[in-house]
mmCIF file of C-alpha atoms in Angstrom:
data_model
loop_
_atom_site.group_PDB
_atom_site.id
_atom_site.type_symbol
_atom_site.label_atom_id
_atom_site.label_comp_id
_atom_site.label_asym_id
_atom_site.label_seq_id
_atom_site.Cartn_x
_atom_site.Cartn_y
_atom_site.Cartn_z
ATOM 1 C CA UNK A 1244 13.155 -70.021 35.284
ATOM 2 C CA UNK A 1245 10.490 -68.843 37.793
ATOM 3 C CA UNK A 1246 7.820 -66.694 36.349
ATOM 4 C CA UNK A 1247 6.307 -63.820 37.958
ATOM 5 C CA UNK A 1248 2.528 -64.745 39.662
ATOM 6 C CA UNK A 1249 0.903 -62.420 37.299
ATOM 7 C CA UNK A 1250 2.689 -64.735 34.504
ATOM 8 C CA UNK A 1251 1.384 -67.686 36.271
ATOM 9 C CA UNK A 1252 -2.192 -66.279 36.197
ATOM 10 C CA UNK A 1253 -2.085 -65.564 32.291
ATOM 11 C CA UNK A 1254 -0.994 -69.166 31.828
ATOM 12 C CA UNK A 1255 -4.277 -70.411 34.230
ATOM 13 C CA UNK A 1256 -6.848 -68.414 32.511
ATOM 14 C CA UNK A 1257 -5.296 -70.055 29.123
ATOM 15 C CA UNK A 1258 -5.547 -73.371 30.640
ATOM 16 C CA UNK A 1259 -8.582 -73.226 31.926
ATOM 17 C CA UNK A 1260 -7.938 -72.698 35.729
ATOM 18 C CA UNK A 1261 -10.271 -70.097 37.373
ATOM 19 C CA UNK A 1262 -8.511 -67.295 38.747
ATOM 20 C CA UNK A 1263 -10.113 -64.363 40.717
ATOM 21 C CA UNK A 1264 -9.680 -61.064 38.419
ATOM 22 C CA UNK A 1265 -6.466 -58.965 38.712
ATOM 23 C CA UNK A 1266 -5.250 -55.791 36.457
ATOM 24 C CA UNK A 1267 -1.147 -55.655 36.693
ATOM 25 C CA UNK A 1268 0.404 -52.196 37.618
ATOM 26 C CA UNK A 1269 3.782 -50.838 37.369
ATOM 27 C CA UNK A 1270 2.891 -47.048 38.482
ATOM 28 C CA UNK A 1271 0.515 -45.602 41.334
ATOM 29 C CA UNK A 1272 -1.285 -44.782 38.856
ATOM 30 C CA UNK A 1273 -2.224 -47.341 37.291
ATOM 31 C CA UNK A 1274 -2.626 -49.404 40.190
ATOM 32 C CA UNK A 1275 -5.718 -46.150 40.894
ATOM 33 C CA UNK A 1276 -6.504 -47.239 37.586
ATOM 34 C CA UNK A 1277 -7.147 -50.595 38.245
ATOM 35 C CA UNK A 1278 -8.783 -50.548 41.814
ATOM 36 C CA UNK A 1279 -10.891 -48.157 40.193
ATOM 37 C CA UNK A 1280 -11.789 -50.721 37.712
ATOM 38 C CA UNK A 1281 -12.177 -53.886 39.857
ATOM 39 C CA UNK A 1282 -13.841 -51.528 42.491
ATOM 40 C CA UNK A 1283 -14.572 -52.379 45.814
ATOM 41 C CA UNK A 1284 -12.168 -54.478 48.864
ATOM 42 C CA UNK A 1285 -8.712 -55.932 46.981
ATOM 43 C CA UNK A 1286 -5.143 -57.360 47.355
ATOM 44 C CA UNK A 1287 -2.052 -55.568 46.202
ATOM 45 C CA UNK A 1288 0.655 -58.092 45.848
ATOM 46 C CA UNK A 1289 4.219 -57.261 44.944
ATOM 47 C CA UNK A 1290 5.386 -59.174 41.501
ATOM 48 C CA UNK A 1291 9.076 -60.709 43.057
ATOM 49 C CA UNK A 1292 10.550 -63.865 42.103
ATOM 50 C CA UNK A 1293 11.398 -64.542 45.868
ATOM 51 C CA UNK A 1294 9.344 -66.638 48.727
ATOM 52 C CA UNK A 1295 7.765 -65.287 51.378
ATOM 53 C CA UNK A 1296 7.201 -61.778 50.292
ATOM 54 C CA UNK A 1297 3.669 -61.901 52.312
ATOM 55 C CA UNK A 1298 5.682 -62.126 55.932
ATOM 56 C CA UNK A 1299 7.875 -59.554 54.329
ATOM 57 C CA UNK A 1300 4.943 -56.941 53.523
ATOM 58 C CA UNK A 1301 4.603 -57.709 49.848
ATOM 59 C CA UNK A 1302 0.269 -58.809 50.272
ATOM 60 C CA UNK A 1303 -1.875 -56.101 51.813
ATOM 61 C CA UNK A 1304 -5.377 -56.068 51.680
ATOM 62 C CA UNK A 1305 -6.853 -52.618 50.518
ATOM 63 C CA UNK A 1306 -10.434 -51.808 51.635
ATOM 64 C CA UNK A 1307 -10.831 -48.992 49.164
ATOM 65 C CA UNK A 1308 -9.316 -47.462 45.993
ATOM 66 C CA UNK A 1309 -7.034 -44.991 48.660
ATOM 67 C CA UNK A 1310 -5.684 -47.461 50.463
ATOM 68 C CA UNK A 1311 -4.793 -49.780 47.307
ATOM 69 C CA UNK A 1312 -2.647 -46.475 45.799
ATOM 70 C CA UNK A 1313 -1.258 -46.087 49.309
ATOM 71 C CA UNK A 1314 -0.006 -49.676 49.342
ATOM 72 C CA UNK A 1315 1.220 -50.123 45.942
ATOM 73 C CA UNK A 1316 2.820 -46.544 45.987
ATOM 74 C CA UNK A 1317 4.677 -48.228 49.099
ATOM 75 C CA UNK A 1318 5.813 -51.424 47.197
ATOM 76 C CA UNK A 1319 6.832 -50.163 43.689
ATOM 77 C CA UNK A 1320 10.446 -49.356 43.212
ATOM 78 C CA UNK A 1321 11.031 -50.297 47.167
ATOM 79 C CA UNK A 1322 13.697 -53.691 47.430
ATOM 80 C CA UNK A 1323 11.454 -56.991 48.927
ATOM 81 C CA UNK A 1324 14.080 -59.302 50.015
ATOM 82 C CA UNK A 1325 16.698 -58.074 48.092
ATOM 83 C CA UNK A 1326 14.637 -57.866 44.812
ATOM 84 C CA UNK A 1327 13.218 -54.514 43.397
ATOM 85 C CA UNK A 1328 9.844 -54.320 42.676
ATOM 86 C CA UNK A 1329 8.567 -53.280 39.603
ATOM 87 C CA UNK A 1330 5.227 -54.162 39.158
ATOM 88 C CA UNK A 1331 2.004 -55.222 41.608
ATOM 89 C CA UNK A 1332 -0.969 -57.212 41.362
ATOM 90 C CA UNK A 1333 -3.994 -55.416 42.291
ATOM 91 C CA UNK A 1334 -6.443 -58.683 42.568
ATOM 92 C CA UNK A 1335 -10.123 -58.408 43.909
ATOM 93 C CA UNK A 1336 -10.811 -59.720 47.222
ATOM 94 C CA UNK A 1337 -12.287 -62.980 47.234
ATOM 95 C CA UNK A 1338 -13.864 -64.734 50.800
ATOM 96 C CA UNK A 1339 -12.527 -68.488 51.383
ATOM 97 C CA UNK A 1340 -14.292 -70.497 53.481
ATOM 98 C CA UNK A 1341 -11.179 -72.783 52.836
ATOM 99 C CA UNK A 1342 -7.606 -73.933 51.106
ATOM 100 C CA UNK A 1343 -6.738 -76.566 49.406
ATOM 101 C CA UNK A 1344 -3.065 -77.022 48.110
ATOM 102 C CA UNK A 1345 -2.350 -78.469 44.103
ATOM 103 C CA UNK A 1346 0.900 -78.691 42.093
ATOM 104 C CA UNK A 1347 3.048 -80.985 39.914
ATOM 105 C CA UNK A 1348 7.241 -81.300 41.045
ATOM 106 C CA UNK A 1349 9.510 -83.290 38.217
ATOM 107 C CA UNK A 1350 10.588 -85.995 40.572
ATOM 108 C CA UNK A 1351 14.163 -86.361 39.221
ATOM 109 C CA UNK A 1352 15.275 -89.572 41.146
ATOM 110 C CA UNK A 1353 12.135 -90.951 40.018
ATOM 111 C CA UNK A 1354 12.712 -89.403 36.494
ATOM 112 C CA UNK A 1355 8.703 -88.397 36.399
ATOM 113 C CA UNK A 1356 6.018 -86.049 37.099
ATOM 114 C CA UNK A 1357 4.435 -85.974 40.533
ATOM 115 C CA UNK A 1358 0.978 -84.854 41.659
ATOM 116 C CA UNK A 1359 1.025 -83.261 45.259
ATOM 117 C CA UNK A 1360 -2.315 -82.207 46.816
ATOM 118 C CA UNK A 1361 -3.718 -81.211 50.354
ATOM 119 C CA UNK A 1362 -6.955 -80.600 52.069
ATOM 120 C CA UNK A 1363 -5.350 -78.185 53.926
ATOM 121 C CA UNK A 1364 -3.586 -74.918 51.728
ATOM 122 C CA UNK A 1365 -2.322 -71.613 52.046
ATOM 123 C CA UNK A 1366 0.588 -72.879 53.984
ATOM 124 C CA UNK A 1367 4.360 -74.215 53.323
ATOM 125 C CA UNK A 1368 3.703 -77.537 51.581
ATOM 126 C CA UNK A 1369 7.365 -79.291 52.632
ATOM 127 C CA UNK A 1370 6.647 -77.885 56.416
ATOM 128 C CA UNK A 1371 2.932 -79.694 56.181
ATOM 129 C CA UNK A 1372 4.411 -82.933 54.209
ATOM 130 C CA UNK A 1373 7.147 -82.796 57.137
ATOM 131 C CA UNK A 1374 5.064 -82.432 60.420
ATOM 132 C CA UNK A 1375 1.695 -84.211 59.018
ATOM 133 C CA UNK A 1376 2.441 -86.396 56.466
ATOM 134 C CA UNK A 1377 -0.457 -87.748 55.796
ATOM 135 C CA UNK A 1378 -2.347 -84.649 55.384
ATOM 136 C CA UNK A 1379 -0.342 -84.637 51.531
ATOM 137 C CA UNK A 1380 -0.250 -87.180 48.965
ATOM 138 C CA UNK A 1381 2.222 -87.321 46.222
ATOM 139 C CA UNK A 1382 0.882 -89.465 43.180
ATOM 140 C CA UNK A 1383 3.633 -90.363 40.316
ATOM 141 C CA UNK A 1384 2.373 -89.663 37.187
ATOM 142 C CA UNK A 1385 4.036 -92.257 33.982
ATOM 143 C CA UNK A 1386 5.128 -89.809 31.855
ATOM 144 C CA UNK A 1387 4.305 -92.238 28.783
ATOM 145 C CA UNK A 1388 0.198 -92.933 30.073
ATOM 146 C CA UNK A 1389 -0.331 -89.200 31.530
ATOM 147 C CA UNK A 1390 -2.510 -88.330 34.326
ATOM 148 C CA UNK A 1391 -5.182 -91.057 34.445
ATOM 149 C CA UNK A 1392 -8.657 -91.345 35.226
ATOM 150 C CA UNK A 1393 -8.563 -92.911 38.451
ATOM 151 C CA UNK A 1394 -5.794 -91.011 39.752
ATOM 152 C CA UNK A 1395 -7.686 -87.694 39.095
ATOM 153 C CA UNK A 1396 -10.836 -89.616 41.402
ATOM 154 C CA UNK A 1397 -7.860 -90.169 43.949
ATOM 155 C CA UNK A 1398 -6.760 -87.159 44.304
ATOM 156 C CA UNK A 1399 -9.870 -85.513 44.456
ATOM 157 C CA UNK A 1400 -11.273 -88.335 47.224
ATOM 158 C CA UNK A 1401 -7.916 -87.523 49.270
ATOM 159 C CA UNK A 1402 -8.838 -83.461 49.393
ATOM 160 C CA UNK A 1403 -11.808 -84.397 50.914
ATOM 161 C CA UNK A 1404 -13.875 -82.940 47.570
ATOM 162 C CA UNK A 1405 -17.535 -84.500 46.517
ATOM 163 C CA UNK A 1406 -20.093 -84.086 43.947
ATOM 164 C CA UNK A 1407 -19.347 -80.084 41.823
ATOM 165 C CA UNK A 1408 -16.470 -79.577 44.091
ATOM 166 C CA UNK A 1409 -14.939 -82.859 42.699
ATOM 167 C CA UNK A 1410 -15.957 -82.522 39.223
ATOM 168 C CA UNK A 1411 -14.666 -78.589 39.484
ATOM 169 C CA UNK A 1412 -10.868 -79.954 41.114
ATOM 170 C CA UNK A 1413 -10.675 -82.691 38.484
ATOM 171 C CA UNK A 1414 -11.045 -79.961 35.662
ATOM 172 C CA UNK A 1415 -8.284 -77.806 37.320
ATOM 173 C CA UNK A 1416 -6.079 -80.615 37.693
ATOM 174 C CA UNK A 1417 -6.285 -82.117 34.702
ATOM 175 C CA UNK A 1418 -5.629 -78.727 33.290
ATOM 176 C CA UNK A 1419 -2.816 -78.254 35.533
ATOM 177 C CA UNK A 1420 -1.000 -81.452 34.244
ATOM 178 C CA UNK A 1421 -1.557 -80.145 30.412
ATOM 179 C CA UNK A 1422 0.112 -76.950 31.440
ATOM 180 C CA UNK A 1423 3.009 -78.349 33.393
ATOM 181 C CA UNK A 1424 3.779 -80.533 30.480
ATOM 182 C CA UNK A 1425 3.380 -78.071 28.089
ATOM 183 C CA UNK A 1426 5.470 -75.413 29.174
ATOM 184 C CA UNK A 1427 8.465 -78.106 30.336
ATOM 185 C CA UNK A 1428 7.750 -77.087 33.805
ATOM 186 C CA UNK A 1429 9.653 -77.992 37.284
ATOM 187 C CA UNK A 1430 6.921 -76.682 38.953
ATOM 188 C CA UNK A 1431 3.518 -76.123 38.706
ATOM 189 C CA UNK A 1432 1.173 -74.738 41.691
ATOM 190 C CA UNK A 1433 -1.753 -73.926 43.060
ATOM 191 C CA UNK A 1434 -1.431 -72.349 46.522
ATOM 192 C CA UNK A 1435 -4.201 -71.767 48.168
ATOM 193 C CA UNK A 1436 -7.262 -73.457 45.713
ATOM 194 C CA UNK A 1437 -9.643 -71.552 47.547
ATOM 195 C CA UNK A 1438 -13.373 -72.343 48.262
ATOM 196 C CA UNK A 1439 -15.567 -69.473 48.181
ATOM 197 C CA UNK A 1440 -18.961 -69.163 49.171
ATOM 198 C CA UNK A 1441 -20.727 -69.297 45.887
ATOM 199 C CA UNK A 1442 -19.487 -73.115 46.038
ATOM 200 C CA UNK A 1443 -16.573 -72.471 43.334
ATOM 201 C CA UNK A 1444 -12.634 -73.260 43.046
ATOM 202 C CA UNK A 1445 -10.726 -70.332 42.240
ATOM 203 C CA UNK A 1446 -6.805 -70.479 42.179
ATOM 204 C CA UNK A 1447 -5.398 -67.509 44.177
ATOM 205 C CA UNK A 1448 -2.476 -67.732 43.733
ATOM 206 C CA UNK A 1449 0.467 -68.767 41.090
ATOM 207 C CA UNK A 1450 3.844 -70.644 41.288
ATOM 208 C CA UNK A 1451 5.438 -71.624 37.826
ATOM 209 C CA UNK A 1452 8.955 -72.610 37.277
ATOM 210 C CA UNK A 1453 10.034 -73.718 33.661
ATOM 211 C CA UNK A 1454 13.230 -75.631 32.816
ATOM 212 C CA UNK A 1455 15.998 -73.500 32.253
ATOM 213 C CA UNK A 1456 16.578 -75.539 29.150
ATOM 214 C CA UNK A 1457 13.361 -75.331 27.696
ATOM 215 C CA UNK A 1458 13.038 -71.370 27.886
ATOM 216 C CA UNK A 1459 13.574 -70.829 24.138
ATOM 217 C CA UNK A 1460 10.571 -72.488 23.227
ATOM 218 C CA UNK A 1461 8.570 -70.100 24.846
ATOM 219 C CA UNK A 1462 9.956 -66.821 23.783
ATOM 220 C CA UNK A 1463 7.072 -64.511 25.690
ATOM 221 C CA UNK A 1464 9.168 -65.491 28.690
ATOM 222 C CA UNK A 1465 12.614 -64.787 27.704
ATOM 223 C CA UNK A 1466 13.273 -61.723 29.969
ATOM 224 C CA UNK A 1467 14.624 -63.400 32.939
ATOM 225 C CA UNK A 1468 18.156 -61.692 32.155
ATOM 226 C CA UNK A 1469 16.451 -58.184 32.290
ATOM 227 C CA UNK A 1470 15.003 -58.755 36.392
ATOM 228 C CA UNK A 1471 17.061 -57.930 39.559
ATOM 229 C CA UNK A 1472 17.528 -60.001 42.695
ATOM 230 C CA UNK A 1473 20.107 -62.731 43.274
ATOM 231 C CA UNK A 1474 19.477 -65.072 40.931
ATOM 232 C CA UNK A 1475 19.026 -62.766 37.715
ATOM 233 C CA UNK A 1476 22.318 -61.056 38.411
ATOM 234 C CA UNK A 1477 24.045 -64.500 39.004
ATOM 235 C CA UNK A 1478 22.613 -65.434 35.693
ATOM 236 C CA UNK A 1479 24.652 -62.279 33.964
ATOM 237 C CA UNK A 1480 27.302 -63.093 35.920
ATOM 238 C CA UNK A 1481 27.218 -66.634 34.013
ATOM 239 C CA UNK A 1482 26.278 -68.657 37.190
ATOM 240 C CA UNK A 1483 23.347 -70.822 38.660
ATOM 241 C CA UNK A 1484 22.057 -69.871 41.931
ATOM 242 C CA UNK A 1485 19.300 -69.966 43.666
ATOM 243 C CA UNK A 1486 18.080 -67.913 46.689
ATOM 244 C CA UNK A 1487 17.124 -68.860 50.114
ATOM 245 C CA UNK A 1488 16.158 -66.900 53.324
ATOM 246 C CA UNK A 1489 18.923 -67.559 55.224
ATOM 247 C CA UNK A 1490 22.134 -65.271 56.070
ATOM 248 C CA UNK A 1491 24.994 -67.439 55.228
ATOM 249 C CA UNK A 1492 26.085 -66.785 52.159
ATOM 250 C CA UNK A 1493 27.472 -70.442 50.060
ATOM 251 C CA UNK A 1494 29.791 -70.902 47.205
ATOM 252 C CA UNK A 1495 30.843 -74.463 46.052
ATOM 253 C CA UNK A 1496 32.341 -75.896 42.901
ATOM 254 C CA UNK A 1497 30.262 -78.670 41.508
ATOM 255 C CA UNK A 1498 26.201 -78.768 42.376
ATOM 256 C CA UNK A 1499 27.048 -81.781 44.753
ATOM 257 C CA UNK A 1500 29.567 -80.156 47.013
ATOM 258 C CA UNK A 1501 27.598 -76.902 47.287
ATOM 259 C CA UNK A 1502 24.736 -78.525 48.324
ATOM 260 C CA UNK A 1503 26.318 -80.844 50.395
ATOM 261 C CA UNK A 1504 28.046 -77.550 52.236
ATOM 262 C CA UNK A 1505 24.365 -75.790 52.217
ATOM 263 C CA UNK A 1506 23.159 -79.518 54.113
ATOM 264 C CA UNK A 1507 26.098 -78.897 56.388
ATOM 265 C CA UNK A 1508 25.404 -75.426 57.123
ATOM 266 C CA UNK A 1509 21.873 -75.828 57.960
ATOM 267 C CA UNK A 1510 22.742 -79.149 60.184
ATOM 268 C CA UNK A 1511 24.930 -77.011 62.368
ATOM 269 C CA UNK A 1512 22.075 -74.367 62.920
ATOM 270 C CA UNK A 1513 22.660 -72.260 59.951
ATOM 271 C CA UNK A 1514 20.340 -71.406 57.837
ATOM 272 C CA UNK A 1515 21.712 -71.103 54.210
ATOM 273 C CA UNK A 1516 20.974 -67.281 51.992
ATOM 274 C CA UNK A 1517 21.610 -69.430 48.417
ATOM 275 C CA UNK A 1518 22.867 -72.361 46.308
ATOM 276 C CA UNK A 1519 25.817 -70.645 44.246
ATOM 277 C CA UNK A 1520 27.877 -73.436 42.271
ATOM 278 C CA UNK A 1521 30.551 -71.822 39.956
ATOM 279 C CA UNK A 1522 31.685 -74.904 38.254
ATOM 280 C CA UNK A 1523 34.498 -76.510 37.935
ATOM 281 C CA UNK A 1524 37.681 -75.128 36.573
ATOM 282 C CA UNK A 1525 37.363 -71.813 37.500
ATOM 283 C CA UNK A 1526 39.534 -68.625 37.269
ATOM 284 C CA UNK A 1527 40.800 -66.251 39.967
ATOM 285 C CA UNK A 1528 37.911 -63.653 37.993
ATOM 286 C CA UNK A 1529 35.349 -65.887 38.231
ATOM 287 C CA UNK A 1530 35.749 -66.320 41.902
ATOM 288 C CA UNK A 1531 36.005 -62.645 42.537
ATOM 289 C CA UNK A 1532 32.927 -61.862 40.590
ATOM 290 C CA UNK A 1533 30.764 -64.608 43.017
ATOM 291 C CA UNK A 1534 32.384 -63.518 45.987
ATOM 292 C CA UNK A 1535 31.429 -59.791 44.972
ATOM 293 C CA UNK A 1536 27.771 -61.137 44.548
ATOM 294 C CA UNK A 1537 27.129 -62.341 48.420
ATOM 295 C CA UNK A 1538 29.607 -59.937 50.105
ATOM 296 C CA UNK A 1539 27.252 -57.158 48.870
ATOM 297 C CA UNK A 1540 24.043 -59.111 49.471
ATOM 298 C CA UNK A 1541 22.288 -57.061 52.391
ATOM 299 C CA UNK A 1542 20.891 -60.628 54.144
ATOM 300 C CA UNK A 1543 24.025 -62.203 53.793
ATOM 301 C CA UNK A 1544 26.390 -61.721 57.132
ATOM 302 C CA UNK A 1545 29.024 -64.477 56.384
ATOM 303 C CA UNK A 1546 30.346 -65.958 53.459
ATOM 304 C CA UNK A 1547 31.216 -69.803 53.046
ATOM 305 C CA UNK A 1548 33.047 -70.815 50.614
ATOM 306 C CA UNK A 1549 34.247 -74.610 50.237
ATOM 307 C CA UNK A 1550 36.164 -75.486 47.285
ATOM 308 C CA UNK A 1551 38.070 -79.315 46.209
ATOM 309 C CA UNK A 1552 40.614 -78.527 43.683
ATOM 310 C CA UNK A 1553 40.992 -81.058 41.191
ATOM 311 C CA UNK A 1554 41.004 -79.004 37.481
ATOM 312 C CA UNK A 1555 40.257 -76.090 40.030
ATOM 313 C CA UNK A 1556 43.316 -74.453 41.010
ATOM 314 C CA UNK A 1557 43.309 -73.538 44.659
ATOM 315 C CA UNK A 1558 45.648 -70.748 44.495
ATOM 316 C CA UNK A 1559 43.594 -69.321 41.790
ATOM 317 C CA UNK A 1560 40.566 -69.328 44.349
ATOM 318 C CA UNK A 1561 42.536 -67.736 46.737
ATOM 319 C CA UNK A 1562 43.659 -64.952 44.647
ATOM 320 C CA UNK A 1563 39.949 -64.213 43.909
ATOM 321 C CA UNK A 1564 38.766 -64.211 47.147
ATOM 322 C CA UNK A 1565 41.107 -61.775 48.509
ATOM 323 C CA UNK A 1566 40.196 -59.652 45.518
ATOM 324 C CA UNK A 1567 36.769 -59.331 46.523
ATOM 325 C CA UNK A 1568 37.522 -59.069 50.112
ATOM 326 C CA UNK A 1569 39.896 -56.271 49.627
ATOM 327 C CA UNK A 1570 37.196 -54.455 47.327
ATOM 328 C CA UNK A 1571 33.972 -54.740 48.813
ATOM 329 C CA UNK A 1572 34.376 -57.804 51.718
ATOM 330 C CA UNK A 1573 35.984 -55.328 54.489
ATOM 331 C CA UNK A 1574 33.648 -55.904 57.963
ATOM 332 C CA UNK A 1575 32.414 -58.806 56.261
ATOM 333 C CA UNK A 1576 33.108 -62.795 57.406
ATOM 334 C CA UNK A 1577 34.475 -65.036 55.361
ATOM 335 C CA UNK A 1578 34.938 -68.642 56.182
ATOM 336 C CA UNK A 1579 37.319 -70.933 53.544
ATOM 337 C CA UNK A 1580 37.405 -74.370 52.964
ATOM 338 C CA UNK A 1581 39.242 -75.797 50.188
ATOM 339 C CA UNK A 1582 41.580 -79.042 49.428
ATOM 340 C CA UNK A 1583 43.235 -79.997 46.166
ATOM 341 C CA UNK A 1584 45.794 -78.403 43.529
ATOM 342 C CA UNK A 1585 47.709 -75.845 45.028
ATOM 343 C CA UNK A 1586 45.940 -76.121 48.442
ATOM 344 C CA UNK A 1587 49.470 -74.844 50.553
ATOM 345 C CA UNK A 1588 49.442 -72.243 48.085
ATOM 346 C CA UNK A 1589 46.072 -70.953 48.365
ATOM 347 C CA UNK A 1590 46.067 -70.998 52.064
ATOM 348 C CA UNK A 1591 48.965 -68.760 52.512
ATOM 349 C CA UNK A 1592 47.594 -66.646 50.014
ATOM 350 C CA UNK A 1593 44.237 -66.226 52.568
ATOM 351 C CA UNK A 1594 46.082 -66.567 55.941
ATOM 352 C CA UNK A 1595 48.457 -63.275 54.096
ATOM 353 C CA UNK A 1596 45.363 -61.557 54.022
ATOM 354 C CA UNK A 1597 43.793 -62.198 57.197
ATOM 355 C CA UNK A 1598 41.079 -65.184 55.837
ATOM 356 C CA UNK A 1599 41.999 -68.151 58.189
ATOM 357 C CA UNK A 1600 41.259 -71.730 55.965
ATOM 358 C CA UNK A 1601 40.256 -74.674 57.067
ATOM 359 C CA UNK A 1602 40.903 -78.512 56.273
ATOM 360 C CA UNK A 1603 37.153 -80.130 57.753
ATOM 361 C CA UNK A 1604 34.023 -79.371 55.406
ATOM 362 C CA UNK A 1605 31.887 -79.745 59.167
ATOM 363 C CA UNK A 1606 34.174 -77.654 61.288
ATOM 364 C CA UNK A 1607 34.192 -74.801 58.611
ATOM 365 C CA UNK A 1608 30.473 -75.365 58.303
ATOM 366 C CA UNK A 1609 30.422 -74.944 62.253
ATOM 367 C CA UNK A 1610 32.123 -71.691 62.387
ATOM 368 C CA UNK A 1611 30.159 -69.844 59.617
ATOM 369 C CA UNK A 1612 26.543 -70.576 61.310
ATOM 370 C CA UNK A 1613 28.580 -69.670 64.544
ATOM 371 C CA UNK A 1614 29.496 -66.255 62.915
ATOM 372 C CA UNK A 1615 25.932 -65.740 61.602
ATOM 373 C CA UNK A 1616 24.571 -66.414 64.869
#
């Protein structure tokens, strides 16, 4: 369950971690209320449990208490990526003379924690680990032992830190750990760790995730069902999903099919909108009700769905997809791929109703990023 950056913050301060101040808002005016209060230059930053909301207007900078109402007043109750905003930081401007780049990922193939830090922050840490490598080191942390000693010294050597700065980032990430552990976290992240001129860390930003499972233990963040977006209706729905930025919209059954189809999509120059599995088994409703999802999603501009009917019945599939085509599909693309029980069935059911199947996972893959395109 991702948490909202203001929720992040909270759990910071608790833990230790410095954070620059911020009031949250969830009306004009008390986003006045609280420029007023932290006076002077600030950031208004639209609470949305999507990525990216900066490129997509979510972070202004507000030079005054006027232009702080004017921003917020233009981000509350407005849709950010297909989630409505109902609430904004208003944080006070802090000056970085640089970024550096913290977190702890569960590593699940290595079944343990996993420390990732960077010199260089306030930018996409996969995109840095993937064209500079060495400019990020991931240290595995034994789950039994903890985070030691000399792997704190490690890290902080590797961000390039010395002398308060080092004794400062060893605080924070020792903190960071305790909190990630905690509060069964998948993720845990400091993005940017800024450096300000008064020769202090301050985290300016939050990224928590907690484990699904693990959300009843910590019952000030049961609310998840109560947000909008994607992946909080999905959840109501009774599915997993998780969004993406892309436009192709993906449906699998089984976690390793859909994200072997959302692999496909991207390897044939699409770029995938979500992760969608709806299990295995499913009913001609349950099909309907996901399809209804993405064919209404306002990124999404085809739909993929690849199905392998074993328990699944592909007839059953069929019947649901046409259902949701029929009701709220039309002008809409849909490309099919499914194999299994009742597969002859379920394609004449779609080739009836104008949805042409096909047999190859890769060609269907091929002809929804050629549709998106």
């Amino acid at each position: 369950m991702k948490l909202y950056e203001y929720e992040g913050r909270e759990l910071f301060r608790r833990y230790g971690i410095p954070v620059n101040d911020y009031v949250v808002a969830r009306s004009v005016e008390e986003a006045r209320k609280a420029a007023e209060f932290l006076g002077g230059k600030t950031v208004v930053k639209a609470q949305v449990l999507v990525a990216g909301r900066g490129k997509a207007g979510g972070v202004k900078v507000a030079e005054n208490v006027d232009e702080a109402v004017l921003h917020a007043g233009r981000m509350i109750g407005s849709v950010l990526k297909g989630e409505k905003v109902e609430s904004v930081v208003v944080a006070s401007y802090t000056e970085v003379e640089s970024e550096l780049y913290l977190g702890v990922i569960v590593d699940r193939f290595k079944k343990c924690p996993v420390i990732i830090a960077s010199a260089e922050g306030g930018v996409e840490i996969e995109e840095l680990a993937r064209t500079s490598p060495s400019h990020v080191l991931k240290a595995d942390v034994n789950p039994l032992i903890g985070l030691t000693d000399y792997q704190v010294r490690k890290i902080v050597s590797f961000m390039r830190l010395s002398g308060d700065f080092a004794s400062q980032a060893g605080k924070i990430l020792r903190s960071l750990y305790r909190l990630f552990v905690e509060n069964d976290c998948e993720l845990a992240e400091i993005n940017p760790l800024a450096i300000t001129p008064d020769r202090k860390l301050v985290a300016i930003d939050s990224k928590v995730i907690i484990d699904d499972n693990a959300v009843f233990r910590h019952g000030e963040f049961q609310r998840v069902e109560a947000g909008s977006g994607l992946e909080a209706e999905a959840r109501r729905l009774g599915f997993i999903a998780v969004e993406l930025d892309g436009d192709v919209g993906i449906i699998g059954n089984g976690a390793g099919l859909t994200m072997a189809t959302m692999d496909m999509v991207l390897l044939k120059g699409g770029k995938p909108a979500n992760f969608l599995d709806v299990g295995g088994g499913v009913a001609e409703d349950v099909v309907d009700k996901a399809a209804r999802l993405l064919l209404t999603h306002p990124r999404v501009k085809v739909l993929f769905i690849n199905i392998l009917g074993g328990i699944t019945r592909c007839d059953e599939v069929a019947r649901g997809i046409v259902s949701a085509y029929k009701s709220v599909g039309i002008g809409k693309k849909i490309v099919v791929r499914m194999m299994g029980t009742n597969e002859e069935e379920g394609k004449k059911i779609l080739m009836e109703n104008g949805i042409l199947p096909f047999d190859s996972m890769e060609e269907a893959a091929e002809k929804a990023a050629e549709l998106a395109r």
